């Protein structure tokens, strides 16, 4: 049993000692040369997470939670009355749609849902929806893809969907919610033609919650900057883009006070992640995920994602076996020193559990903790009478 | 000279070792019983900062900067077309007006500016503006008061202005920007009839930047909850109020992942502040401010606030004496180990500097650092040829 309870939910994850030390950085002025250099490095390295070298793009790092990223997309990339298509593979995709409805209008956001919980939306359906909207002369201004929906553990094929969008509806801005995918799953921002991706600090980025991290294409920035009537203030990229450009070029600028300590921690975690190419993080997360999922399958448990090829690599989403009561099981696992997460998709929330396997305790120097977590799951099931 | 450069700007301030240690708290799930207890204590103690015991009020603690608090007010307390009156004593009051214009409409926000930089707005003018709006049958839905405008160091008399509002225009919601005032200046939320106050973590609250802290009256909550068409998602109090009520009552809830480590640090800082009644913090900040300002006056320097009785106690805002070049002076002071701040009010930004004196290094166990900062200012002036 670990010395303290370890966090194996799909974010926040466990943090390295060096990241936690960076959280304790003594005070620095937000425009001091010392802090400007830290923020500059963090913004430059943010490009590497998304494999972007196009100088017209821009990383945006703001105090806030992952949810704020949805508002940044909605407030800046959609005008009232413009249409959006949301590809939904679970609770978080649906919530993103609810956010976009605030900005576009409730009747302007179409949600293309996976036919079953645990499935992806078929590419042919996406193509048809885009084509129909064009034929009706009501093309979608924005499409959103949730790369990993944390509620289902389903991984959408962003590369394939983006290719469809670029072919069928090239003026549609491609927005990717990568909150639970960044650092776990490949995202080739420039090559795939992505316009906006949003993520958060507390998942595989490996930093305590509190930073909204986004990345915008030149085309997305152009749309945001040309907006005549901003619909928010804190969410207004017309205010943030110049600030981020200033910090990345090594100059301080002020719109709102950045979280100095979280940015220090982010800088540190990026250094740890980027000790090799980011693609190594993707393959390591895949290996850890494959290994963990094989052991779970070995217990006879079933996964929410309907097939292996659509299962995300940052978490495992697993049905409780028959006869096992969720709350009892989760508290037994917690008693053995591991916090894992309950379900969150309506109608199914009591039927499954979720285990995050991202960052240090899955692919880093403490990766044996994931094995220990598995043992806690296994013995908890056995103690509750589960037999395979 | 201090062992490292100390931050004496009007926020972020210096932090206690215990607060910085809390920033390094190992990961906890945001709905774990351990974290729920921490957030519960922080929310309960938030009431004490504003001396509120009315159970219909609610503290709101969200990942974000102080600026986000303006959006919370604008997005929830104003409907499009409703009018707001902004009492302006500087850059931050004006910026708050710019935020409200996004929500109410550019022509719906009247800014009542102080006649001179460094002055307050006269109470008689405020009363006239409120009365005229009522007579014209276009009453203000919201009035905003910036308790301490960090750009000018001017302190507005929130108690007196609130009394005028309640007498002349009692339906007007009273909103106080207390970002640079909380823990320094008295704010009797219930007694004065305040409806909404917003602050941030990195000033006298004594916590690294990254938390937006607000406090809403029953009347403000009612207006927010009755809003038919929310205009933001992350800024929507209809989503946040149930979450905050849940955490304060000891239950986890989810809308967006809270910053676990910043909330730990906030809980710790509140414990330190509330070791005595919060009124002691007010009087200690006044004493430290009086002492520092007397020494500055002793050097023959002039303050931006036109009279002593309208000078805020969390910072001093001081004109450069003739012949002293701002950038040279600030970098000399920095070379002696103290970061102080330049001016920020248009037309005056090169004419003055600002020194923050809040929290541990002004009224706490390290208060000798403020004296050391004064010595650095004094010797820097002398070295640049200033003679008094």
XYZ file of C-alpha atoms in Angstrom:
776
model
C 0.000 0.000 0.000
C 1.392 3.416 -0.953
C 2.450 5.881 1.746
C -0.370 8.208 0.719
C -3.464 7.769 -1.415
C -2.513 7.988 -5.099
C -4.715 9.632 -7.691
C -5.543 7.339 -10.605
C -8.552 9.174 -11.962
C -8.446 10.563 -15.494
C -7.128 13.881 -14.186
C -5.861 15.362 -11.977
C -3.047 12.813 -12.187
C 0.020 12.286 -9.984
C 2.717 14.948 -10.356
C 6.499 14.696 -10.315
C 8.351 16.075 -7.286
C 9.972 18.683 -9.528
C 6.604 19.907 -10.811
C 5.306 20.182 -7.253
C 8.476 22.047 -6.256
C 7.882 24.486 -9.107
C 4.421 25.117 -7.647
C 6.238 26.499 -4.587
C 8.355 28.969 -6.537
C 8.635 32.120 -4.417
C 6.772 35.166 -5.656
C 7.820 36.864 -8.878
C 6.225 39.834 -10.587
C 4.263 38.689 -13.631
C 6.180 41.099 -15.855
C 9.616 40.505 -14.278
C 12.358 39.357 -16.669
C 12.674 36.149 -14.616
C 9.034 35.195 -15.148
C 8.871 36.392 -18.753
C 11.665 33.933 -19.604
C 9.739 31.090 -17.948
C 6.496 31.878 -19.747
C 8.369 32.303 -23.041
C 9.914 28.841 -22.758
C 6.540 27.319 -21.831
C 4.796 28.914 -24.818
C 7.556 27.840 -27.214
C 7.419 24.274 -25.932
C 3.621 24.221 -26.156
C 4.132 24.157 -29.948
C 5.953 20.851 -29.608
C 3.005 19.176 -27.852
C 0.974 19.720 -31.006
C 3.899 19.204 -33.400
C 3.369 22.645 -34.894
C 6.067 24.701 -36.588
C 3.800 27.079 -38.506
C 4.639 30.571 -37.215
C 1.066 31.817 -37.791
C -0.199 29.606 -34.939
C -0.269 30.678 -31.296
C -0.379 28.913 -27.953
C -2.688 30.440 -25.352
C -2.131 29.667 -21.662
C -4.668 31.235 -19.301
C -5.703 30.780 -15.681
C -8.802 28.625 -15.774
C -9.975 25.045 -16.028
C -10.297 22.920 -19.162
C -13.906 24.049 -19.443
C -12.712 27.580 -20.187
C -11.234 26.227 -23.442
C -14.744 25.465 -24.698
C -15.681 29.088 -24.119
C -12.585 30.280 -25.953
C -13.720 28.250 -28.969
C -17.368 29.296 -28.687
C -16.800 32.969 -27.976
C -14.185 33.495 -30.674
C -14.802 31.043 -33.496
C -18.589 31.197 -33.715
C -20.755 34.201 -34.381
C -24.376 34.188 -33.255
C -26.352 32.287 -35.856
C -23.406 30.379 -37.306
C -23.702 26.613 -37.210
C -21.569 24.061 -35.459
C -21.388 20.277 -35.765
C -20.393 18.408 -32.612
C -19.119 14.846 -32.964
C -20.225 13.255 -29.705
C -18.727 10.239 -28.056
C -19.897 11.007 -24.539
C -20.627 13.436 -21.731
C -17.793 15.836 -22.497
C -18.657 16.126 -26.178
C -22.257 16.860 -25.198
C -21.144 19.465 -22.651
C -19.016 21.139 -25.309
C -22.179 21.328 -27.435
C -24.039 22.955 -24.530
C -21.296 25.549 -24.310
C -21.399 26.270 -28.049
C -25.184 26.692 -27.924
C -24.661 29.691 -25.643
C -22.616 31.376 -28.354
C -24.228 30.213 -31.618
C -27.822 29.750 -30.484
C -29.502 26.604 -29.207
C -30.807 25.603 -32.631
C -27.502 26.169 -34.402
C -25.532 23.333 -32.861
C -26.080 19.857 -34.294
C -24.858 16.966 -32.207
C -23.945 13.861 -34.165
C -23.973 11.193 -31.478
C -22.331 7.797 -31.553
C -25.073 5.177 -32.094
C -24.141 3.369 -28.887
C -22.332 4.336 -25.692
C -18.767 3.231 -26.288
C -18.846 3.664 -30.064
C -17.355 6.326 -32.317
C -19.370 8.292 -34.823
C -18.891 6.716 -38.239
C -16.845 8.727 -40.722
C -19.543 8.237 -43.361
C -22.089 9.925 -41.093
C -19.765 12.851 -40.521
C -19.202 13.197 -44.253
C -22.948 13.078 -44.933
C -23.707 15.705 -42.304
C -21.059 18.066 -43.681
C -22.225 17.480 -47.270
C -25.896 17.981 -46.405
C -25.162 21.254 -44.631
C -23.286 22.456 -47.706
C -26.058 21.315 -50.071
C -28.591 23.155 -47.898
C -26.376 26.249 -48.124
C -26.062 26.255 -44.353
C -22.473 25.001 -44.008
C -20.985 24.459 -40.583
C -18.630 27.202 -39.435
C -17.118 24.889 -36.838
C -16.843 21.156 -36.265
C -15.735 19.848 -32.886
C -14.061 16.529 -32.260
C -13.430 15.280 -28.734
C -10.252 13.310 -29.260
C -10.661 11.317 -26.031
C -14.029 11.609 -24.342
C -13.162 11.111 -20.679
C -16.651 9.803 -19.915
C -16.468 6.856 -22.322
C -12.765 6.420 -22.961
C -13.535 6.487 -26.679
C -10.794 7.761 -28.981
C -11.916 9.534 -32.135
C -9.757 9.455 -35.236
C -8.938 13.137 -35.527
C -6.681 12.627 -38.539
C -9.338 10.842 -40.572
C -12.160 13.203 -39.575
C -10.018 16.255 -40.331
C -9.243 14.890 -43.780
C -12.963 14.513 -44.440
C -13.664 18.059 -43.284
C -10.890 19.506 -45.427
C -12.169 17.616 -48.468
C -15.925 18.118 -48.062
C -16.208 21.416 -46.197
C -12.816 23.152 -46.241
C -14.105 26.429 -44.784
C -15.257 24.701 -41.588
C -12.911 25.385 -38.679
C -11.715 22.150 -37.066
C -11.749 22.300 -33.266
C -10.325 19.453 -31.181
C -11.027 18.965 -27.486
C -7.789 17.251 -26.507
C -8.161 17.680 -22.735
C -7.675 13.985 -22.010
C -5.595 13.302 -25.122
C -2.715 15.798 -25.158
C 0.631 14.051 -24.547
C -1.167 10.674 -24.813
C -2.394 10.742 -28.405
C -0.846 12.087 -31.576
C -2.150 15.437 -32.807
C -0.417 16.887 -35.829
C -1.844 20.358 -35.691
C -0.347 21.778 -38.900
C -0.340 18.623 -41.012
C -3.920 17.632 -40.243
C -5.171 21.190 -40.687
C -6.487 21.660 -37.145
C -7.679 25.181 -36.325
C -8.051 25.120 -32.574
C -7.247 22.623 -29.893
C -7.857 23.000 -26.209
C -6.455 21.110 -23.281
C -5.890 21.480 -19.541
C -2.952 21.186 -17.203
C -4.100 18.417 -14.871
C -4.180 15.461 -17.250
C -1.168 14.039 -19.125
C 0.342 17.538 -19.237
C 1.214 16.650 -15.623
C 0.547 19.949 -13.832
C -2.020 20.765 -11.136
C -5.380 22.000 -12.413
C -5.693 25.721 -13.103
C -4.330 26.300 -16.599
C -6.405 26.329 -19.753
C -4.036 25.581 -22.644
C -5.131 26.202 -26.215
C -3.502 26.363 -29.601
C -4.922 28.320 -32.528
C -4.198 28.323 -36.265
C -3.629 31.484 -38.269
C -7.104 31.021 -39.742
C -8.704 30.725 -36.282
C -6.824 33.774 -35.024
C -7.934 35.746 -38.075
C -11.560 34.916 -37.340
C -11.184 35.806 -33.659
C -9.428 39.086 -34.398
C -11.968 40.116 -37.020
C -14.918 39.666 -34.670
C -16.677 43.037 -34.442
C -18.576 42.570 -31.210
C -16.783 40.402 -28.653
C -19.217 38.448 -26.481
C -16.992 38.091 -23.430
C -14.058 39.875 -21.855
C -11.975 37.230 -20.086
C -12.749 34.880 -22.997
C -11.875 37.402 -25.710
C -8.905 36.268 -27.809
C -8.583 39.798 -29.196
C -7.252 40.637 -25.752
C -5.198 37.479 -25.208
C -3.456 36.962 -28.554
C -1.248 40.082 -28.252
C -0.362 39.106 -24.681
C 0.666 35.591 -25.664
C 2.653 36.860 -28.641
C 4.430 39.325 -26.353
C 5.396 36.716 -23.752
C 6.495 34.226 -26.407
C 8.735 36.887 -27.956
C 10.256 37.598 -24.522
C 8.339 40.709 -23.479
C 5.953 41.138 -20.574
C 2.423 42.360 -21.256
C -0.697 42.752 -19.171
C -4.320 41.891 -19.575
C -4.910 39.689 -16.523
C -2.356 38.444 -14.002
C -1.054 35.011 -15.040
C -0.637 32.291 -12.434
C 3.129 32.577 -12.028
C 3.489 29.351 -10.041
C 1.334 27.232 -12.360
C 3.292 28.524 -15.348
C 6.537 27.555 -13.584
C 5.097 24.070 -13.015
C 3.982 23.879 -16.641
C 7.445 24.891 -17.837
C 8.937 22.168 -15.662
C 6.536 19.459 -16.831
C 7.125 20.383 -20.477
C 10.866 19.960 -19.883
C 10.213 16.490 -18.483
C 7.860 15.499 -21.310
C 10.101 16.918 -24.034
C 13.267 15.230 -22.854
C 12.600 13.102 -25.949
C 10.335 13.833 -28.918
C 6.671 14.053 -27.892
C 5.954 11.013 -30.083
C 7.774 8.929 -27.462
C 5.167 9.986 -24.919
C 2.459 8.810 -27.276
C 4.024 5.363 -27.708
C 4.768 5.006 -24.007
C 1.166 5.850 -23.131
C -0.007 3.306 -25.707
C 2.258 0.642 -24.206
C 1.115 1.380 -20.651
C -2.496 1.358 -21.764
C -2.154 -1.903 -23.705
C -0.453 -3.547 -20.743
C -3.058 -2.366 -18.225
C -6.008 -3.195 -20.465
C -4.641 -6.698 -21.139
C -4.486 -7.352 -17.406
C -8.021 -5.999 -16.900
C -9.239 -8.181 -19.777
C -7.468 -11.077 -18.098
C -9.831 -10.638 -15.142
C -12.747 -11.083 -17.519
C -13.861 -7.453 -17.298
C -15.438 -5.655 -20.254
C -14.525 -2.196 -21.527
C -16.904 0.592 -22.458
C -15.160 1.299 -25.804
C -16.665 -1.334 -28.062
C -13.418 -2.308 -29.791
C -9.756 -2.033 -28.911
C -8.937 0.281 -31.794
C -11.231 3.031 -30.487
C -10.023 2.847 -26.877
C -8.065 5.886 -25.693
C -4.629 5.394 -24.147
C -4.793 7.828 -21.235
C -7.466 5.966 -19.326
C -9.399 2.713 -19.166
C -13.154 2.741 -18.883
C -14.428 -0.528 -17.537
C -17.831 -2.019 -16.711
C -18.325 -3.336 -13.202
C -18.686 -7.089 -13.402
C -22.053 -8.490 -12.447
C -22.701 -8.540 -8.711
C -20.177 -5.828 -7.869
C -21.622 -2.656 -6.362
C -19.776 0.398 -7.650
C -19.547 2.540 -4.495
C -18.398 -0.416 -2.374
C -15.765 -1.344 -4.940
C -14.453 2.227 -5.334
C -14.168 2.701 -1.591
C -12.396 -0.625 -1.206
C -9.845 0.417 -3.833
C -9.486 3.793 -2.072
C -8.875 1.930 1.175
C -5.948 0.228 -0.530
C -4.510 3.637 -1.402
C -5.798 4.392 -4.912
C -8.448 6.888 -5.949
C -10.140 5.754 -9.149
C -13.220 7.381 -10.706
C -16.862 6.460 -11.073
C -18.829 6.737 -14.308
C -20.277 9.999 -15.556
C -22.403 9.258 -18.645
C -26.129 9.585 -18.016
C -27.891 6.266 -17.744
C -24.605 4.429 -17.335
C -22.909 6.290 -14.495
C -23.444 3.469 -11.992
C -22.382 0.747 -14.391
C -18.685 1.477 -14.902
C -15.499 2.912 -13.477
C -12.544 4.792 -14.895
C -8.817 4.491 -14.259
C -6.460 7.190 -15.500
C -3.000 6.080 -16.618
C -1.150 9.196 -17.639
C 2.176 10.752 -16.820
C 4.640 9.836 -14.112
C 2.712 6.986 -12.501
C 1.958 5.339 -15.851
C 4.956 5.970 -18.093
C 7.469 7.740 -15.845
C 9.793 6.904 -12.996
C 6.872 5.793 -10.811
C 5.175 3.578 -13.376
C 5.147 0.630 -11.007
C 2.302 2.487 -9.247
C -0.025 1.594 -12.116
C 0.734 -2.059 -11.526
C 0.037 -1.546 -7.827
C -3.238 0.121 -8.738
C -4.160 -2.898 -10.828
C -3.401 -5.192 -7.893
C -5.665 -3.058 -5.676
C -8.451 -3.355 -8.251
C -7.949 -7.107 -8.553
C -7.877 -7.814 -4.832
C -10.857 -5.507 -4.199
C -12.906 -7.462 -6.720
C -11.868 -10.737 -5.133
C -12.704 -9.507 -1.636
C -16.161 -8.503 -2.892
C -16.675 -12.059 -4.088
C -15.904 -11.654 -7.771
C -14.743 -14.846 -9.388
C -13.391 -15.161 -12.890
C 20.099 42.944 0.351
C 17.645 40.025 0.488
C 18.750 36.528 -0.532
C 16.389 36.653 -3.522
C 14.490 39.458 -5.219
C 11.360 40.273 -3.224
C 8.077 41.219 -4.859
C 6.726 44.544 -3.635
C 4.311 45.285 -6.462
C 0.602 45.611 -5.712
C 0.119 41.896 -6.365
C 1.353 39.242 -6.655
C 2.781 39.766 -3.173
C 5.212 37.671 -1.130
C 3.788 34.419 0.215
C 4.326 32.616 3.515
C 6.351 29.396 3.479
C 3.259 27.497 4.597
C 1.200 28.845 1.701
C 3.949 27.876 -0.748
C 4.138 24.430 0.846
C 0.384 24.043 0.350
C 0.955 24.790 -3.348
C 3.016 21.566 -3.428
C 0.280 19.389 -1.951
C 0.458 16.001 -3.697
C -2.361 15.191 -6.081
C -5.868 14.652 -4.758
C -9.018 13.944 -6.724
C -11.208 17.049 -6.859
C -14.146 15.137 -5.446
C -12.172 13.159 -2.840
C -13.321 13.540 0.776
C -9.885 14.990 1.626
C -10.202 17.806 -0.895
C -13.900 18.444 -0.267
C -13.059 19.182 3.382
C -10.368 21.654 2.325
C -12.629 23.481 -0.124
C -15.451 23.493 2.437
C -13.263 25.198 5.041
C -12.027 27.728 2.468
C -15.549 28.628 1.383
C -16.743 28.960 4.980
C -13.823 31.215 5.850
C -14.363 33.319 2.738
C -17.488 34.623 4.496
C -15.286 36.035 7.260
C -13.226 38.129 4.831
C -16.384 40.034 3.976
C -17.868 39.862 7.480
C -20.964 38.147 6.186
C -23.202 35.879 8.225
C -26.289 36.046 5.993
C -26.931 32.445 4.864
C -28.419 33.606 1.542
C -24.988 34.787 0.365
C -22.457 32.546 -1.383
C -18.712 32.591 -1.921
C -17.542 31.600 -5.398
C -13.961 30.408 -5.879
C -13.019 29.601 -9.479
C -9.807 29.030 -11.433
C -9.065 32.306 -13.154
C -7.541 35.715 -12.623
C -9.128 38.743 -10.961
C -10.314 39.892 -14.376
C -12.665 36.907 -14.525
C -14.578 38.460 -11.605
C -15.591 41.362 -13.844
C -17.063 38.882 -16.296
C -18.945 37.112 -13.509
C -20.561 40.438 -12.620
C -21.214 41.453 -16.218
C -22.472 38.110 -17.462
C -24.777 37.423 -14.517
C -25.969 40.714 -13.079
C -26.608 42.671 -16.283
C -28.933 41.808 -19.098
C -28.344 43.233 -22.550
C -29.740 46.752 -22.577
C -29.687 47.247 -18.808
C -27.682 50.202 -17.600
C -24.652 50.311 -15.346
C -22.928 53.190 -13.576
C -19.181 52.800 -13.071
C -17.491 54.955 -10.435
C -14.013 55.432 -11.862
C -10.878 56.249 -9.949
C -8.422 54.877 -12.477
C -7.374 52.296 -15.027
C -9.000 49.322 -13.320
C -12.364 51.040 -12.900
C -12.270 51.955 -16.596
C -11.348 48.396 -17.576
C -14.269 47.095 -15.514
C -16.482 49.460 -17.543
C -15.052 48.020 -20.770
C -15.942 44.557 -19.560
C -19.501 45.563 -18.648
C -19.994 47.171 -22.073
C -19.568 43.727 -23.618
C -22.544 42.494 -21.624
C -24.869 45.507 -21.397
C -24.007 47.270 -24.646
C -21.454 50.018 -25.259
C -23.966 52.833 -24.774
C -25.453 51.383 -21.600
C -22.474 51.872 -19.319
C -21.929 55.348 -17.899
C -18.525 56.047 -16.421
C -18.468 58.704 -13.716
C -14.822 59.637 -13.607
C -12.941 61.388 -10.827
C -12.300 64.983 -11.920
C -8.546 64.564 -11.508
C -6.159 61.631 -11.457
C -5.743 60.859 -7.780
C -9.186 62.072 -6.734
C -12.331 60.206 -5.748
C -15.685 60.779 -7.385
C -17.709 63.099 -5.150
C -20.645 61.506 -3.372
C -22.890 64.341 -4.556
C -22.102 63.487 -8.169
C -22.922 59.843 -7.573
C -26.209 60.774 -5.948
C -27.089 63.100 -8.841
C -26.307 60.466 -11.448
C -28.438 57.874 -9.670
C -31.290 60.338 -9.196
C -31.185 61.549 -12.788
C -31.317 57.982 -14.101
C -34.374 57.338 -11.947
C -36.044 60.581 -13.016
C -35.415 59.652 -16.642
C -36.987 56.270 -15.919
C -33.758 54.577 -16.963
C -32.474 53.500 -13.543
C -29.155 51.759 -13.234
C -29.363 47.997 -12.741
C -25.823 47.918 -11.435
C -23.355 50.345 -9.899
C -19.696 49.400 -9.610
C -17.266 50.778 -7.068
C -13.569 49.977 -7.259
C -12.664 50.014 -3.585
C -8.931 50.436 -4.246
C -7.981 51.291 -7.808
C -4.532 49.732 -8.126
C -3.551 52.225 -10.832
C -4.044 55.327 -8.662
C -3.988 53.995 -5.117
C -7.252 55.830 -4.524
C -9.590 54.372 -1.914
C -13.309 54.883 -2.485
C -15.686 55.067 0.447
C -17.778 51.986 -0.234
C -19.837 52.405 2.937
C -20.903 55.950 2.090
C -21.561 55.239 -1.591
C -23.576 52.129 -0.736
C -25.712 54.142 1.665
C -26.449 56.628 -1.119
C -27.379 53.856 -3.530
C -29.682 52.185 -1.022
C -31.401 55.497 -0.297
C -31.681 56.904 -3.830
C -31.841 53.812 -6.035
C -32.449 50.780 -3.860
C -33.038 48.376 -6.753
C -29.565 48.996 -8.132
C -27.215 46.097 -7.431
C -24.043 47.255 -5.672
C -20.899 45.622 -7.081
C -17.515 46.190 -5.444
C -14.194 45.442 -7.118
C -12.149 44.659 -4.026
C -9.208 43.013 -5.817
C -6.626 45.244 -4.176
C -8.707 45.924 -1.062
C -9.753 42.573 0.401
C -7.995 41.889 3.722
C -6.635 45.494 3.658
C -9.850 47.520 3.812
C -13.074 46.983 5.685
C -15.990 45.628 3.668
C -19.139 44.834 5.597
C -20.976 42.910 2.955
C -24.287 42.366 4.754
C -24.437 45.583 6.750
C -23.626 47.889 3.863
C -25.970 46.029 1.509
C -23.346 44.938 -0.999
C -24.597 42.569 -3.713
C -21.431 41.319 -5.307
C -17.773 41.685 -4.543
C -14.907 40.244 -6.493
C -11.298 39.749 -5.548
C -8.264 37.683 -6.518
C -5.844 35.428 -4.719
C -2.513 37.180 -5.402
C -3.003 40.390 -3.432
C -3.570 40.653 0.319
C -5.330 37.282 0.249
C -1.733 36.034 0.096
C -1.986 33.187 -2.413
C -0.379 32.829 -5.855
C -2.437 34.144 -8.756
C -4.986 31.811 -10.278
C -8.120 32.055 -8.150
C -11.016 34.382 -8.830
C -12.839 34.862 -5.530
C -16.308 36.408 -5.465
C -19.093 36.802 -2.972
C -22.742 37.229 -3.958
C -25.835 38.365 -2.049
C -29.119 36.498 -2.136
C -30.472 39.251 -4.398
C -27.551 38.913 -6.832
C -27.880 35.133 -6.885
C -31.596 35.444 -7.570
C -30.908 37.669 -10.568
C -28.212 35.330 -11.868
C -30.365 32.231 -11.442
C -33.371 33.833 -13.116
C -31.440 34.776 -16.243
C -33.181 33.065 -19.158
C -30.396 33.102 -21.708
C -26.916 32.775 -20.210
C -24.302 34.633 -22.237
C -21.299 32.532 -21.255
C -20.615 29.002 -20.028
C -17.534 29.198 -17.805
C -18.843 32.548 -16.517
C -22.379 31.286 -15.849
C -23.277 31.429 -12.161
C -26.265 29.178 -12.809
C -23.648 26.451 -13.229
C -21.328 27.542 -10.410
C -23.719 28.374 -7.563
C -24.889 24.749 -7.042
C -21.251 23.593 -7.143
C -20.158 26.098 -4.504
C -23.143 25.295 -2.307
C -22.319 21.593 -2.566
C -18.645 22.020 -1.619
C -19.500 24.376 1.240
C -21.964 21.832 2.601
C -19.288 19.129 2.430
C -20.208 17.382 -0.806
C -18.199 17.138 -4.018
C -19.771 18.299 -7.268
C -18.520 18.801 -10.785
C -18.765 21.505 -13.372
C -15.100 22.248 -14.032
C -12.056 20.836 -12.246
C -11.012 23.168 -9.395
C -7.352 23.944 -8.864
C -6.786 21.596 -5.931
C -3.374 23.043 -5.019
C -4.462 26.701 -5.192
C -7.471 25.909 -3.009
C -5.143 24.234 -0.494
C -2.990 27.377 -0.500
C -6.075 29.569 -0.116
C -7.290 27.478 2.830
C -3.866 27.872 4.441
C -3.687 31.627 3.884
C -7.188 32.102 5.294
C -6.097 30.231 8.416
C -3.169 32.626 8.775
C -5.289 35.735 8.153
C -8.110 34.598 10.420
C -5.914 33.739 13.391
C -7.501 36.944 14.738
C -10.617 38.776 13.561
C -10.229 40.101 10.003
C -10.571 43.646 11.388
C -7.075 43.212 12.859
C -5.741 42.736 9.333
C -7.396 45.991 8.330
C -5.810 47.950 11.178
C -2.408 46.343 10.676
C -2.450 47.227 6.988
C -3.414 50.789 7.900
C -0.536 51.014 10.368
C 1.974 49.623 7.879
C 0.691 51.967 5.190
C 0.774 55.025 7.472
C 4.304 54.192 8.542
C 5.575 53.637 4.999
C 3.813 56.697 3.592
C 5.196 58.902 6.378
C 8.713 57.813 5.497
C 8.090 58.438 1.779
C 6.680 61.877 2.607
C 9.777 62.449 4.707
C 11.822 62.153 1.517
C 9.766 64.977 0.032
C 7.951 62.730 -2.452
C 4.335 63.386 -3.486
C 1.548 60.828 -3.655
C -0.937 60.333 -6.474
C -3.974 60.237 -4.130
C -4.661 63.916 -3.557
C -5.297 63.652 0.172
C -4.327 61.172 2.872
C -7.911 60.175 3.638
C -8.447 58.758 0.139
C -5.177 56.811 -0.016
C -5.560 53.046 0.013
C -3.654 51.002 2.586
C -2.474 48.072 0.480
C -0.136 50.101 -1.722
C 1.497 53.494 -2.095
C 1.342 55.315 -5.401
C 4.077 57.908 -5.629
C 5.216 60.462 -8.219
C 8.833 60.315 -9.306
C 10.578 63.414 -8.030
C 11.768 65.826 -10.678
C 14.902 64.696 -12.493
C 14.463 61.012 -11.712
C 13.949 58.765 -14.743
C 11.443 56.006 -13.966
C 13.026 53.008 -15.711
C 16.489 53.783 -14.286
C 15.049 54.142 -10.792
C 12.997 50.930 -10.967
C 15.949 48.909 -12.209
C 18.173 50.343 -9.497
C 15.648 49.285 -6.861
C 15.420 45.849 -8.522
C 19.206 45.627 -8.369
C 18.938 46.066 -4.619
C 16.552 43.097 -4.451
C 13.072 44.617 -4.640
C 10.621 44.537 -7.531
C 8.334 47.552 -7.425
C 5.868 48.573 -10.126
C 5.668 51.295 -12.731
C 2.594 53.433 -13.401
C -0.310 52.204 -15.490
C -2.751 55.126 -15.935
C -2.770 56.571 -19.445
C -0.990 59.903 -19.694
C 0.641 59.388 -16.306
C 2.250 55.957 -16.620
C 5.799 57.352 -16.806
C 5.284 59.824 -13.967
C 4.849 57.549 -10.952
C 5.612 54.222 -9.325
C 3.736 51.846 -7.082
C 4.787 49.873 -4.025
C 2.566 47.113 -2.686
C 2.534 46.608 1.081
C 0.231 43.722 1.769
C 0.441 40.470 3.675
C 3.455 38.772 5.213
C 6.117 41.288 4.165
C 4.067 44.273 5.353
C 2.114 43.134 8.422
C 3.358 39.589 9.058
C 6.434 37.860 10.361
C 8.583 39.342 7.585
C 7.386 42.922 7.931
C 10.952 44.207 8.252
C 11.181 43.581 4.504
C 8.985 46.612 3.874
C 11.476 48.741 5.783
C 14.273 47.228 3.697
C 12.307 48.036 0.563
C 12.013 51.639 1.723
C 15.775 51.782 2.260
C 16.322 50.471 -1.279
C 14.023 53.186 -2.636
C 15.778 55.865 -0.598
C 19.303 54.860 -1.545
C 18.334 54.416 -5.212
C 17.016 57.976 -5.298
C 20.186 59.257 -3.657
C 22.413 57.365 -6.066
C 20.498 58.912 -8.964
C 21.287 62.361 -7.576
C 18.003 63.122 -5.805
C 18.412 65.589 -2.988
C 15.729 66.533 -0.536
